[in-house]
Amino acid sequence: MSEIVTRTLTGWGRTAPSSARVLISPTVEVIQQAVRDTAGQGRNQRGVIARGLGRSYGDPAQNAGGLVVDMTGLNRIHAIDADSGLAMVDAGISLDALMRAALPFGLWVPVLPGTRQVTVGGAIAADIHGKNHHTAGTFGDHVRSIDLVTADGSITTLTPDDELFWATVAGMGLTGIIVRATIALTHVESAYFVVDTDRTANLGELMALLTDGSDESYDYSAAWFDAISTGPKLGRAVLTRGRLARRDELPPKLRRTPLAFDAPQLLTAPNIFPNGLANRMIFGALSEAWYRKAPRQRRGEVQNLTSFYHPLDMIGEWNRAYGTRGFLQYQFVVPLDAQHAFHHIVEQIARSGHVSFLNVLKRFGAAGRAPLSFPQPGWTITVDFPIRTRGLGALCDRLDEQVLDAGGRLYLAKESRTAAATLARMYPRIDEWRKLRATVDPDGVFASDLSRRLELV
Amino acid sequence: MGQFVIDAVGNPQSLLLLGGTSDIALATAERYAAHRPLRVVLAARPSPRLDAAAERLRALGATVSTLPFDAADTAAHPEMIGKAFADGDIDITLVAFGLLGDQEKAWTDHATAIELAQVNYVGAVSVGVLLAAALQRQGHGTLVALSSAAAERARRSNFGYGATKAGMDAFYTGLTEALRPSGIKVAVIRPGFVRTKMTSGLKPAPLSVTPQQVAEVIVDAVAGGREQAWAPAQMRFVMAALRHLPRPIFRRLPV
């Protein structure tokens, strides 16, 4: 049933903790009442924010001194229509659970991020993207309706014709609490991919492959790249691209159960992890090994979802490997023609002494409709930095300036340390979003550590 | 003004300095003012020095307000802390006030001894209790307590001061554990001899540091989530050794 406990919360990066009262409830009415109660507290209220599975890296799903609604108990599937592909679900269901429920119907979640452990509500609030952004857009593009609890505790049903819909998509939970949504799933014949792999000697070779026109013929495309080697090996990469396999493309053994899905978890990282493992020696060795294990070139290989898309899922709670100090993820996008600036940023990261192993590079497609949506046509990378007290903040501040100068921006779902003024300049439509938000939540009932830190509201 | 939050690499957006004219506290504020737009509340007894400190920080781009604060007047502390938090959350609170005074009078003159204990110990406990409550209410924050290497073992030449610091050190160290479940961090900083206005006129001890060096230790400790830090870092091992010296030897040391 419903209960309220006081918890110290962080994002996936395990940094900047704050304490809040957490409401755990599987009932929409209880959530509505909690919102009304918060609004009723008047001037000194600390607001309320929804929290999903806590995979955002920074602080959007925590609310110091206030209320946080844990949505993970609100996780039922109300309907899946095999013909139209429409799924009506509670906002607290994970993409993993939705995918598993939909596969037997020959239906596929159209946008999957780097982990399936995110809720539908979180996917909408961050307007997540995946390896197929350049062909399928963001998650918000596949949402047909949203049931939103607004600041007065009432529920409003929004569709893509409503401005508030697009303020809620990518709105980081600050327009209200999403309790239900209708998602348009896509039809597939199998849960496998046909994959082409290319290993490149450096960053330039990778970017050439991504701009020679070949990328458009792949639905899914992303690269792991080396962010530690400098010099001629800078940004050497393993590019994996593909599309979902037709049934007749599968080997006989898989053809019998083409929609079967298995996610083996080899181990769970223990909670006692010595600090300092995320260092140049270990990550350097890991990078070398990861690069070497990939084939120089391979065509038409059939891979399952875990191999092609979610290799990290094999290790549960992998963020513990970064120790108690935690880490931060730096993800940005710069326009396609900012190749030189992009190259320069990757170079600085490699030379900085801050080591990252979990690096992804992708070429984005068209931008979405939501004012705060992150993807825009261009180059995006994500790197994970273990928190070192010397110089990391300054490095990221310097990179921010270059991203800004190049006409790019940071991603609110990953962000944990930029300045409010910088963020505002990165999102030209932020004032449009702020006005819209203010009409539906004038008293600032919805608030988070993120919204306060970046002065979003 | 809005409410602010520290970020993942330890950049605060708001500071409260209790002991707003402390050289160490101001050096710390100056370091933070360089990273992000900063709101600073300087709590100290009104004086031209306090106004000058506020101006210096404003020149660095910080938004500064001053608050009358008398460490010895504990009855006024609850209202003072209330005012300090009235304009919004405080990311980092620095307990940086203290008297050194004449160390011989500290044990021979009754009034001097009482005042030293009242300001350095009772005052520190008083604000500690109030800050703990305020930080728990806002759900986040770091408390930095300026202790002293002398707290670990006071010498004949400074035991009046050392005893008061030993008391506040133990209190804030205990507070570290008491606040752990609420996610509030406490950092106890133990500088050796610091060349400040408090120690001007005294001969610097070996391993002395500047306020800027102590500020660097504070910034690193807060960013790294460290609960105890020494300035300079070697002071930790020096004090560990000194603490265990038998008294007949310790009392003969020329320190």
XYZ file of C-alpha atoms in Angstrom:
712
model
C 0.000 0.000 0.000
C 1.077 3.633 0.266
C 3.734 4.794 2.639
C 6.038 7.759 3.090
C 9.668 7.231 4.083
C 12.560 9.664 4.340
C 15.378 8.721 1.974
C 18.662 10.146 0.765
C 18.546 10.114 -3.022
C 21.043 10.541 -5.823
C 21.057 9.962 -9.538
C 22.846 7.097 -11.265
C 26.155 8.913 -10.862
C 25.767 8.706 -7.053
C 26.690 12.366 -6.567
C 25.104 15.372 -4.803
C 22.799 13.447 -2.468
C 19.772 15.081 -0.891
C 17.078 13.944 1.502
C 13.397 13.911 0.766
C 10.186 12.325 1.920
C 9.421 9.598 -0.609
C 5.849 8.586 -1.284
C 5.618 5.014 -2.445
C 2.184 4.412 -3.836
C 0.628 2.359 -6.569
C -2.527 4.450 -6.558
C -3.187 7.475 -8.730
C -5.679 8.992 -6.255
C -3.064 8.973 -3.504
C -0.623 10.717 -5.826
C -3.212 13.347 -6.745
C -3.895 14.007 -3.067
C -0.168 14.303 -2.326
C 0.130 16.953 -5.052
C -2.840 18.846 -3.617
C -1.346 18.636 -0.126
C 1.978 19.980 -1.387
C 0.290 22.850 -3.201
C -1.708 23.591 -0.044
C 1.430 24.126 2.011
C 1.758 27.593 0.624
C 4.860 29.736 0.381
C 7.324 27.477 2.167
C 6.496 24.326 0.291
C 9.468 22.496 -1.186
C 7.465 21.023 -4.005
C 7.114 17.510 -5.373
C 8.739 15.566 -8.212
C 8.167 12.117 -9.680
C 10.955 9.550 -9.630
C 11.216 6.476 -11.829
C 14.075 4.018 -11.793
C 16.705 6.658 -11.038
C 18.780 6.228 -14.208
C 19.245 9.920 -14.874
C 22.810 10.698 -13.910
C 22.302 13.978 -12.100
C 19.576 15.382 -9.902
C 16.262 15.610 -11.807
C 14.523 12.920 -9.744
C 15.339 14.139 -6.255
C 13.998 17.066 -4.270
C 15.904 18.205 -1.158
C 13.629 18.813 1.819
C 10.535 18.123 -0.248
C 8.412 15.280 -1.566
C 9.391 12.682 -4.150
C 6.842 10.285 -5.604
C 8.288 6.863 -6.355
C 6.370 5.816 -9.460
C 7.756 2.327 -9.861
C 4.772 0.721 -8.145
C 2.418 2.192 -10.750
C 3.417 -0.309 -13.407
C 0.420 -2.026 -14.964
C -0.224 -2.544 -18.643
C -3.832 -1.631 -19.375
C -4.033 -2.717 -23.000
C -1.907 -3.769 -25.942
C -3.552 -3.774 -29.370
C -1.636 -6.148 -31.640
C -3.083 -4.612 -34.831
C -2.612 -0.917 -34.168
C 0.455 -1.480 -32.016
C -0.895 0.906 -29.370
C -0.012 0.147 -25.748
C -1.805 1.873 -22.877
C 0.412 1.673 -19.808
C 1.015 3.089 -16.340
C 3.909 5.540 -16.296
C 5.921 3.529 -13.783
C 6.400 0.484 -16.000
C 9.936 -0.079 -17.205
C 10.783 -0.267 -20.907
C 12.162 -3.711 -20.125
C 8.809 -4.948 -18.802
C 6.945 -3.269 -21.666
C 9.258 -4.838 -24.222
C 8.854 -8.317 -22.759
C 5.070 -7.962 -22.652
C 4.905 -6.643 -26.221
C 7.269 -9.066 -27.969
C 4.844 -12.025 -28.067
C 2.501 -9.758 -30.055
C 5.252 -9.023 -32.569
C 5.540 -5.502 -31.207
C 8.718 -3.526 -30.466
C 9.490 -0.481 -28.325
C 10.375 2.037 -31.052
C 13.029 3.953 -29.087
C 15.274 2.152 -26.617
C 18.027 3.974 -24.709
C 21.283 2.467 -23.458
C 19.461 0.721 -20.634
C 15.971 -0.741 -20.490
C 15.726 0.083 -16.803
C 13.916 3.365 -17.321
C 10.215 3.996 -16.778
C 7.831 5.140 -19.504
C 7.298 8.335 -17.498
C 11.032 8.928 -17.338
C 11.403 8.132 -21.029
C 8.861 10.838 -21.827
C 10.160 13.355 -19.287
C 13.698 13.102 -20.652
C 12.548 12.560 -24.257
C 15.089 9.805 -24.527
C 16.779 8.731 -27.727
C 18.467 5.532 -28.862
C 20.822 4.067 -31.428
C 18.136 4.642 -34.043
C 17.575 8.361 -33.481
C 18.567 9.280 -37.034
C 15.689 7.136 -38.376
C 13.145 6.963 -35.550
C 13.515 10.226 -33.626
C 12.959 10.453 -29.876
C 10.579 8.637 -27.529
C 8.180 11.586 -27.539
C 7.604 11.069 -31.264
C 5.958 7.735 -30.479
C 3.675 8.844 -27.648
C 0.030 9.268 -28.593
C -1.362 10.452 -25.256
C -0.234 11.389 -21.752
C -2.341 11.450 -18.568
C -0.794 14.168 -16.441
C -1.482 15.081 -12.797
C -1.143 18.857 -12.715
C -0.489 21.278 -9.864
C -4.117 21.378 -8.759
C -4.203 17.600 -8.399
C -6.429 17.020 -11.410
C -5.654 14.697 -14.298
C -5.422 16.091 -17.829
C -5.181 13.916 -20.933
C -2.779 15.430 -23.462
C -2.215 14.571 -27.101
C 0.438 15.786 -29.577
C -1.961 18.563 -30.597
C -1.575 20.177 -27.162
C 1.246 22.602 -26.381
C 1.405 21.229 -22.855
C 2.105 17.769 -24.325
C 5.329 19.087 -25.844
C 6.227 20.958 -22.650
C 5.837 17.665 -20.776
C 7.936 15.740 -23.294
C 11.507 16.566 -22.247
C 10.040 18.601 -19.378
C 11.942 16.652 -16.689
C 8.789 16.178 -14.640
C 8.314 19.876 -14.084
C 4.874 20.218 -15.681
C 3.310 17.524 -13.536
C 3.328 13.823 -12.779
C 2.758 11.520 -15.743
C 0.582 8.630 -14.567
C -0.415 6.960 -17.800
C 0.575 7.032 -21.462
C -0.286 5.500 -24.815
C 2.734 4.427 -26.815
C 2.761 3.485 -30.496
C 4.835 0.317 -30.741
C 6.197 -0.897 -34.076
C 5.673 -4.229 -35.765
C 8.611 -6.622 -35.931
C 9.205 -10.192 -36.969
C 12.034 -10.934 -34.560
C 13.927 -9.675 -31.532
C 17.235 -10.016 -33.352
C 19.351 -7.662 -35.352
C 21.348 -8.020 -38.548
C 24.555 -6.196 -37.756
C 27.515 -4.772 -39.653
C 30.628 -4.027 -37.589
C 33.510 -1.767 -38.543
C 36.602 -1.063 -36.511
C 38.249 2.267 -37.305
C 41.808 3.332 -36.634
C 40.893 6.803 -35.415
C 38.132 9.364 -34.977
C 38.462 10.827 -38.474
C 37.875 7.431 -40.042
C 34.778 6.953 -37.886
C 33.287 10.311 -38.799
C 33.974 9.645 -42.481
C 32.031 6.394 -42.277
C 29.149 8.243 -40.672
C 28.999 10.917 -43.358
C 29.587 8.881 -46.517
C 25.848 8.230 -46.862
C 25.978 4.642 -45.612
C 24.446 5.544 -42.253
C 21.014 6.216 -43.736
C 20.671 2.603 -44.817
C 20.951 1.417 -41.241
C 18.073 1.889 -38.787
C 20.382 1.603 -35.791
C 23.895 3.042 -35.619
C 26.281 3.900 -32.793
C 29.958 3.512 -31.983
C 32.018 2.790 -28.913
C 35.202 4.871 -29.102
C 38.486 5.046 -27.227
C 38.640 8.241 -25.143
C 42.001 7.516 -23.521
C 44.499 7.078 -26.375
C 45.951 10.268 -27.763
C 47.823 10.885 -30.991
C 47.074 8.848 -34.131
C 44.889 6.380 -32.196
C 42.635 9.153 -30.868
C 39.007 8.111 -31.027
C 39.608 4.722 -32.613
C 36.251 3.061 -32.592
C 34.014 0.059 -33.037
C 30.969 1.042 -35.098
C 28.008 -1.315 -34.986
C 25.063 -0.664 -37.279
C 22.052 -2.697 -38.232
C 18.333 -3.211 -38.353
C 15.837 -5.628 -36.910
C 16.005 -8.994 -38.618
C 13.191 -10.526 -40.633
C 12.265 -14.010 -39.642
C 13.705 -15.529 -42.795
C 17.060 -13.923 -42.055
C 17.472 -15.841 -38.835
C 19.434 -19.083 -38.567
C 17.143 -22.136 -38.282
C 17.712 -22.494 -34.550
C 16.358 -19.005 -33.842
C 13.664 -19.084 -36.515
C 11.426 -21.273 -34.370
C 11.097 -18.643 -31.632
C 12.085 -15.416 -33.364
C 10.598 -13.159 -30.685
C 12.211 -14.917 -27.747
C 14.276 -12.705 -25.541
C 16.794 -13.573 -22.884
C 18.808 -11.128 -20.828
C 21.484 -13.035 -18.975
C 22.901 -11.233 -15.982
C 26.358 -12.597 -15.297
C 26.816 -10.891 -11.959
C 25.789 -7.967 -9.775
C 28.517 -5.582 -8.713
C 28.908 -5.738 -4.938
C 28.268 -2.607 -2.932
C 31.709 -2.635 -1.373
C 33.927 -1.359 -4.129
C 37.296 0.178 -3.423
C 37.611 3.710 -4.735
C 40.148 4.408 -7.388
C 39.529 1.450 -9.686
C 38.387 3.799 -12.392
C 41.952 4.756 -13.265
C 44.109 5.030 -16.360
C 45.732 1.636 -15.915
C 42.552 -0.380 -15.613
C 40.455 1.651 -18.028
C 43.327 1.862 -20.472
C 43.636 -1.926 -20.446
C 39.864 -2.321 -20.742
C 39.769 0.050 -23.712
C 42.522 -1.841 -25.487
C 40.826 -5.164 -24.884
C 37.424 -3.891 -25.996
C 38.901 -2.462 -29.195
C 40.888 -5.589 -30.004
C 38.010 -7.992 -29.417
C 35.940 -6.405 -32.178
C 36.406 -7.692 -35.744
C 38.046 -5.305 -38.202
C 34.966 -5.714 -40.359
C 32.001 -8.042 -40.286
C 28.821 -8.048 -42.313
C 25.367 -9.479 -41.768
C 25.887 -10.993 -38.322
C 22.748 -11.900 -36.391
C 22.945 -10.552 -32.837
C 20.521 -10.519 -29.932
C 19.461 -7.351 -28.159
C 21.922 -7.738 -25.310
C 24.953 -8.127 -27.581
C 23.975 -5.412 -30.042
C 22.404 -2.887 -27.730
C 22.772 -3.521 -24.002
C 26.082 -5.248 -23.252
C 26.316 -3.481 -19.895
C 23.103 -5.115 -18.699
C 25.113 -8.264 -18.060
C 26.504 -6.595 -14.954
C 23.861 -5.449 -12.513
C 24.413 -2.185 -10.582
C 27.567 -1.516 -12.603
C 27.697 2.069 -11.381
C 28.973 0.708 -8.049
C 32.297 0.003 -9.769
C 32.942 3.743 -9.630
C 33.095 3.547 -5.836
C 31.492 5.793 -3.266
C 32.707 9.031 -4.860
C 30.553 8.365 -7.888
C 30.966 9.662 -11.404
C 29.470 12.085 -13.821
C 28.422 11.533 -17.393
C 29.145 14.231 -19.908
C 26.945 14.104 -22.998
C 26.616 16.840 -25.548
C 25.677 17.347 -29.187
C 27.230 19.777 -31.669
C 25.942 20.522 -35.184
C 27.086 18.377 -38.116
C 29.282 21.097 -39.579
C 31.154 21.564 -36.285
C 33.445 18.644 -37.073
C 36.607 20.490 -36.150
C 35.265 21.672 -32.792
C 34.020 18.153 -32.137
C 37.402 16.623 -32.872
C 39.060 19.195 -30.616
C 36.743 18.349 -27.724
C 37.483 14.626 -28.011
C 41.177 15.442 -28.054
C 40.924 17.508 -24.886
C 39.077 14.727 -23.126
C 41.783 12.221 -24.063
C 44.571 14.586 -22.953
C 42.846 15.711 -19.758
C 43.915 12.807 -17.603
C 40.314 12.118 -16.711
C 39.746 8.611 -17.985
C 36.540 7.297 -19.468
C 35.808 3.822 -20.771
C 32.061 3.855 -21.416
C 32.063 6.082 -24.469
C 29.448 6.286 -27.173
C 29.432 8.322 -30.357
C 26.476 8.794 -32.638
C 25.292 10.987 -35.482
C 21.848 12.385 -34.622
C 19.022 12.999 -37.044
C 16.366 15.710 -37.003
C 15.444 17.561 -33.808
C 12.157 16.847 -32.046
C 9.235 19.163 -31.390
C 9.671 19.603 -27.647
C 11.349 22.902 -26.616
C 13.704 21.174 -24.171
C 14.398 18.100 -26.293
C 18.113 17.357 -26.448
C 18.876 15.790 -29.862
C 19.582 18.012 -32.844
C 21.224 17.009 -36.164
C 24.880 16.579 -35.299
C 27.521 14.662 -33.396
C 26.873 13.417 -29.895
C 29.173 11.647 -27.495
C 28.816 10.440 -23.938
C 31.770 9.910 -21.617
C 31.794 8.854 -17.949
C 34.263 10.539 -15.634
C 35.020 9.220 -12.147
C 34.767 12.141 -9.717
C 38.264 13.449 -9.068
C 38.424 16.613 -7.081
C 41.204 18.221 -9.067
C 40.324 19.721 -12.374
C 37.219 17.811 -13.424
C 34.864 20.717 -12.818
C 37.170 23.084 -14.685
C 37.520 20.664 -17.629
C 33.752 20.339 -17.956
C 33.316 24.112 -17.697
C 35.823 24.547 -20.558
C 34.043 21.923 -22.646
C 30.697 23.628 -21.978
C 32.028 26.852 -23.493
C 33.173 25.039 -26.619
C 29.905 23.154 -26.980
C 28.054 26.447 -26.624
C 30.302 28.222 -29.133
C 29.754 25.439 -31.637
C 25.980 25.806 -31.324
C 25.466 22.645 -29.318
C 24.035 21.687 -25.951
C 24.056 19.342 -22.960
C 21.452 16.709 -22.043
C 19.405 17.323 -18.902
C 19.076 13.601 -18.199
C 22.854 13.333 -17.877
C 23.705 16.776 -16.580
C 24.981 17.267 -13.033
C 27.292 20.309 -12.894
C 26.841 23.008 -15.510
C 25.935 26.607 -14.727
C 22.346 27.850 -14.983
C 23.295 30.632 -17.384
C 25.137 28.205 -19.683
C 22.221 25.803 -19.827
C 19.777 28.583 -20.674
C 21.925 29.672 -23.608
C 22.038 26.131 -24.912
C 18.275 25.880 -25.228
C 16.986 28.840 -27.280
C 13.378 27.771 -26.666
C 13.707 27.667 -22.884
C 11.734 30.857 -22.295
C 8.919 29.494 -24.439
C 8.952 26.389 -22.222
C 9.109 28.417 -19.012
C 6.033 30.467 -20.011
C 4.069 27.361 -20.833
C 5.071 25.692 -17.590
C 4.171 28.776 -15.573
C 0.626 28.734 -16.910
C 0.042 25.183 -15.674
C 2.105 25.453 -12.461
C 2.298 29.121 -11.411
C 3.188 28.364 -7.774
C 6.050 26.014 -8.567
C 4.454 22.926 -7.034
C 6.676 20.700 -9.180
C 10.308 21.189 -8.249
C 13.511 19.177 -8.165
C 17.151 19.678 -7.238
C 17.763 20.037 -10.996
C 15.148 22.756 -11.408
C 16.617 24.705 -8.516
C 20.272 24.200 -9.476
C 19.723 25.256 -13.076
C 17.022 27.847 -12.270
C 14.728 26.163 -14.774
C 11.513 27.508 -13.279
C 16.113 34.818 -4.617
C 15.750 31.189 -5.517
C 16.965 28.128 -3.735
C 20.260 26.613 -4.796
C 21.951 23.231 -4.730
C 25.523 22.022 -4.812
C 26.450 20.123 -7.959
C 28.245 16.837 -8.696
C 31.761 18.325 -8.614
C 31.245 20.330 -5.440
C 30.376 23.754 -6.853
C 28.112 25.499 -4.338
C 25.809 28.352 -5.223
C 25.325 29.689 -1.704
C 27.550 30.027 1.376
C 27.055 31.001 4.987
C 30.192 32.164 6.777
C 29.858 32.239 10.541
C 32.838 34.375 11.344
C 32.438 36.519 8.301
C 35.756 38.300 8.736
C 37.798 35.108 9.132
C 40.710 35.135 6.674
C 40.247 31.429 6.012
C 36.495 31.747 5.468
C 36.942 34.648 3.078
C 39.682 32.860 1.151
C 37.270 29.943 0.754
C 34.469 32.207 -0.443
C 36.821 33.813 -2.957
C 37.685 30.397 -4.406
C 34.047 29.445 -4.804
C 33.089 32.824 -6.241
C 35.418 32.088 -9.172
C 33.505 28.929 -10.211
C 29.833 29.842 -10.187
C 27.596 32.814 -9.387
C 27.685 32.819 -5.615
C 25.391 34.129 -2.894
C 27.230 34.692 0.381
C 25.863 35.479 3.840
C 28.567 36.938 6.088
C 27.680 36.573 9.769
C 29.934 38.518 12.132
C 29.925 41.449 14.532
C 29.283 44.617 12.530
C 32.551 46.370 11.801
C 34.372 48.201 9.015
C 36.331 44.999 8.424
C 33.084 43.124 7.777
C 31.938 45.756 5.285
C 35.308 45.644 3.535
C 35.082 41.857 3.284
C 31.613 42.113 1.761
C 32.852 44.627 -0.787
C 35.795 42.447 -1.743
C 33.467 39.540 -2.457
C 31.040 41.732 -4.379
C 33.950 42.863 -6.543
C 34.385 39.189 -7.485
C 30.781 39.027 -8.641
C 29.208 37.448 -5.561
C 25.886 38.551 -4.102
C 26.665 39.346 -0.456
C 24.541 40.078 2.581
C 25.776 40.633 6.126
C 24.173 39.430 9.353
C 25.044 40.590 12.878
C 26.430 37.618 14.782
C 28.000 37.487 18.244
C 29.356 34.025 18.986
C 29.098 34.544 22.752
C 25.438 35.614 22.675
C 23.931 32.143 22.243
C 20.397 33.287 23.112
C 20.342 35.284 19.867
C 21.608 32.423 17.706
C 18.275 30.776 16.822
C 16.913 33.973 15.318
C 20.216 34.692 13.568
C 20.327 31.276 11.908
C 16.691 31.688 10.888
C 17.602 34.945 9.159
C 20.634 33.316 7.510
C 18.441 30.749 5.768
C 15.561 33.123 5.056
C 16.698 34.014 1.537
C 17.038 30.421 0.403
C 18.974 27.190 0.863
C 22.602 27.314 1.928
C 24.843 24.767 0.205
C 27.886 25.149 2.426
C 27.991 26.537 5.979
C 31.364 27.419 7.436
C 31.883 27.596 11.206
C 34.948 29.804 11.167
C 34.868 32.035 14.214
C 37.201 31.815 17.173
C 39.394 33.718 19.583
C 43.044 33.040 20.221
C 43.998 35.790 22.615
C 46.827 35.865 25.126
C 47.514 32.247 26.034
C 48.924 32.997 29.478
C 45.884 35.083 30.426
C 43.799 32.186 29.081
C 44.570 30.266 32.267
C 45.418 33.032 34.737
C 42.688 35.589 34.048
C 39.204 34.346 34.904
C 37.276 36.569 32.499
C 39.601 35.790 29.593
C 39.323 32.061 30.166
C 35.537 32.195 30.334
C 35.283 34.287 27.200
C 37.541 31.903 25.254
C 35.426 28.920 26.262
C 32.196 30.780 25.617
C 33.088 31.893 22.098
C 35.156 28.946 20.840
C 33.275 26.067 22.427
C 29.812 27.058 23.600
C 29.266 29.308 20.588
C 30.392 26.557 18.239
C 28.082 24.009 19.841
C 25.229 26.490 19.739
C 25.488 27.168 16.009
C 26.217 23.499 15.359
C 22.899 22.425 16.806
C 21.013 25.101 14.873
C 22.812 24.424 11.584
C 22.169 20.690 11.881
C 18.441 21.357 12.188
C 18.392 23.874 9.330
C 20.355 21.620 6.970
C 18.166 18.637 7.759
C 15.088 20.740 7.027
C 16.386 21.749 3.595
C 17.377 18.152 2.902
C 20.915 18.871 1.703
C 24.066 20.783 2.521
C 27.594 20.569 3.864
C 28.794 21.862 7.221
C 32.470 22.799 7.403
C 33.874 23.231 10.918
C 37.221 24.949 11.355
C 38.922 23.084 14.159
C 42.698 23.051 14.703
C 45.607 20.665 14.919
C 45.792 21.922 18.495
C 42.490 20.137 19.112
C 44.303 16.836 18.789
C 46.890 17.625 21.403
C 47.296 21.046 22.919
C 50.720 22.250 24.036
C 51.608 24.093 27.213
C 51.878 27.230 25.085
C 48.317 27.057 23.685
C 46.207 24.773 25.868
C 43.648 27.439 26.673
C 42.800 27.715 22.983
C 43.511 24.063 22.285
C 41.048 22.852 24.909
C 38.189 24.852 23.415
C 39.034 23.543 19.949
C 39.237 19.987 21.282
C 35.700 20.377 22.525
C 34.240 21.752 19.305
C 36.213 19.212 17.263
C 34.676 16.329 19.185
C 31.218 17.859 18.860
C 31.398 18.296 15.093
C 33.008 14.895 14.617
C 30.067 13.402 16.465
C 27.683 15.496 14.391
C 29.189 13.878 11.277
C 27.793 10.544 12.378
C 24.518 11.938 13.693
C 23.794 13.640 10.359
C 24.913 10.762 8.150
C 21.440 9.203 7.806
C 20.053 12.530 6.555
C 22.644 12.830 3.797
C 24.113 15.992 5.353
C 27.917 16.064 5.114
C 30.213 17.462 7.788
C 33.886 18.242 7.215
C 36.143 18.938 10.209
C 39.203 20.886 9.075
C 42.351 20.894 11.235
C 44.863 23.502 10.158
C 48.220 23.807 11.810
C 49.625 27.270 12.235
C 47.911 29.635 9.792
C 49.355 33.044 9.023
C 46.267 35.221 9.582
C 45.316 38.332 11.474
C 44.482 36.066 14.416
C 48.087 34.913 14.625
C 49.757 38.135 13.515
C 52.622 38.995 15.787
C 53.230 35.347 16.659
C 56.210 33.471 15.357
C 54.958 31.014 12.708
C 55.331 27.382 13.719
C 56.915 24.902 11.280
C 54.548 23.665 8.556
C 52.593 26.916 8.651
C 50.110 27.631 5.880
C 48.316 30.589 4.398
C 44.552 31.110 4.476
C 44.500 30.384 0.721
C 46.128 27.015 1.293
C 43.555 26.159 3.957
C 40.814 27.274 1.553
C 42.160 24.838 -1.036
C 42.038 22.034 1.530
C 38.432 22.967 2.337
C 37.331 23.069 -1.316
C 38.954 19.686 -2.012
C 37.487 18.120 1.127
C 33.969 19.289 0.297
C 34.188 18.197 -3.346
C 35.594 14.828 -2.364
C 33.113 14.237 0.457
C 35.949 13.956 2.975
C 34.943 14.284 6.614
C 38.336 15.163 8.091
C 41.140 17.135 6.531
C 44.370 18.709 7.678
C 46.220 21.770 6.349
C 48.893 21.106 5.322
C 48.085 17.462 4.602
C 51.229 16.316 6.442
C 49.820 17.779 9.649
C 47.779 14.611 9.968
C 50.855 12.456 10.424
C 52.697 15.036 12.519
C 49.787 15.171 14.973
C 49.371 11.392 14.934
C 52.981 11.087 16.047
C 52.818 13.944 18.549
C 49.636 12.563 20.086
C 51.411 9.413 21.154
C 54.590 10.926 22.492
C 54.970 10.237 26.217
C 54.341 13.398 28.233
C 57.848 13.745 29.675
C 59.140 13.973 26.090
C 56.263 16.020 24.696
C 56.650 18.724 27.335
C 60.277 19.200 26.399
C 59.620 19.730 22.672
C 60.538 23.203 21.498
C 57.169 23.647 19.754
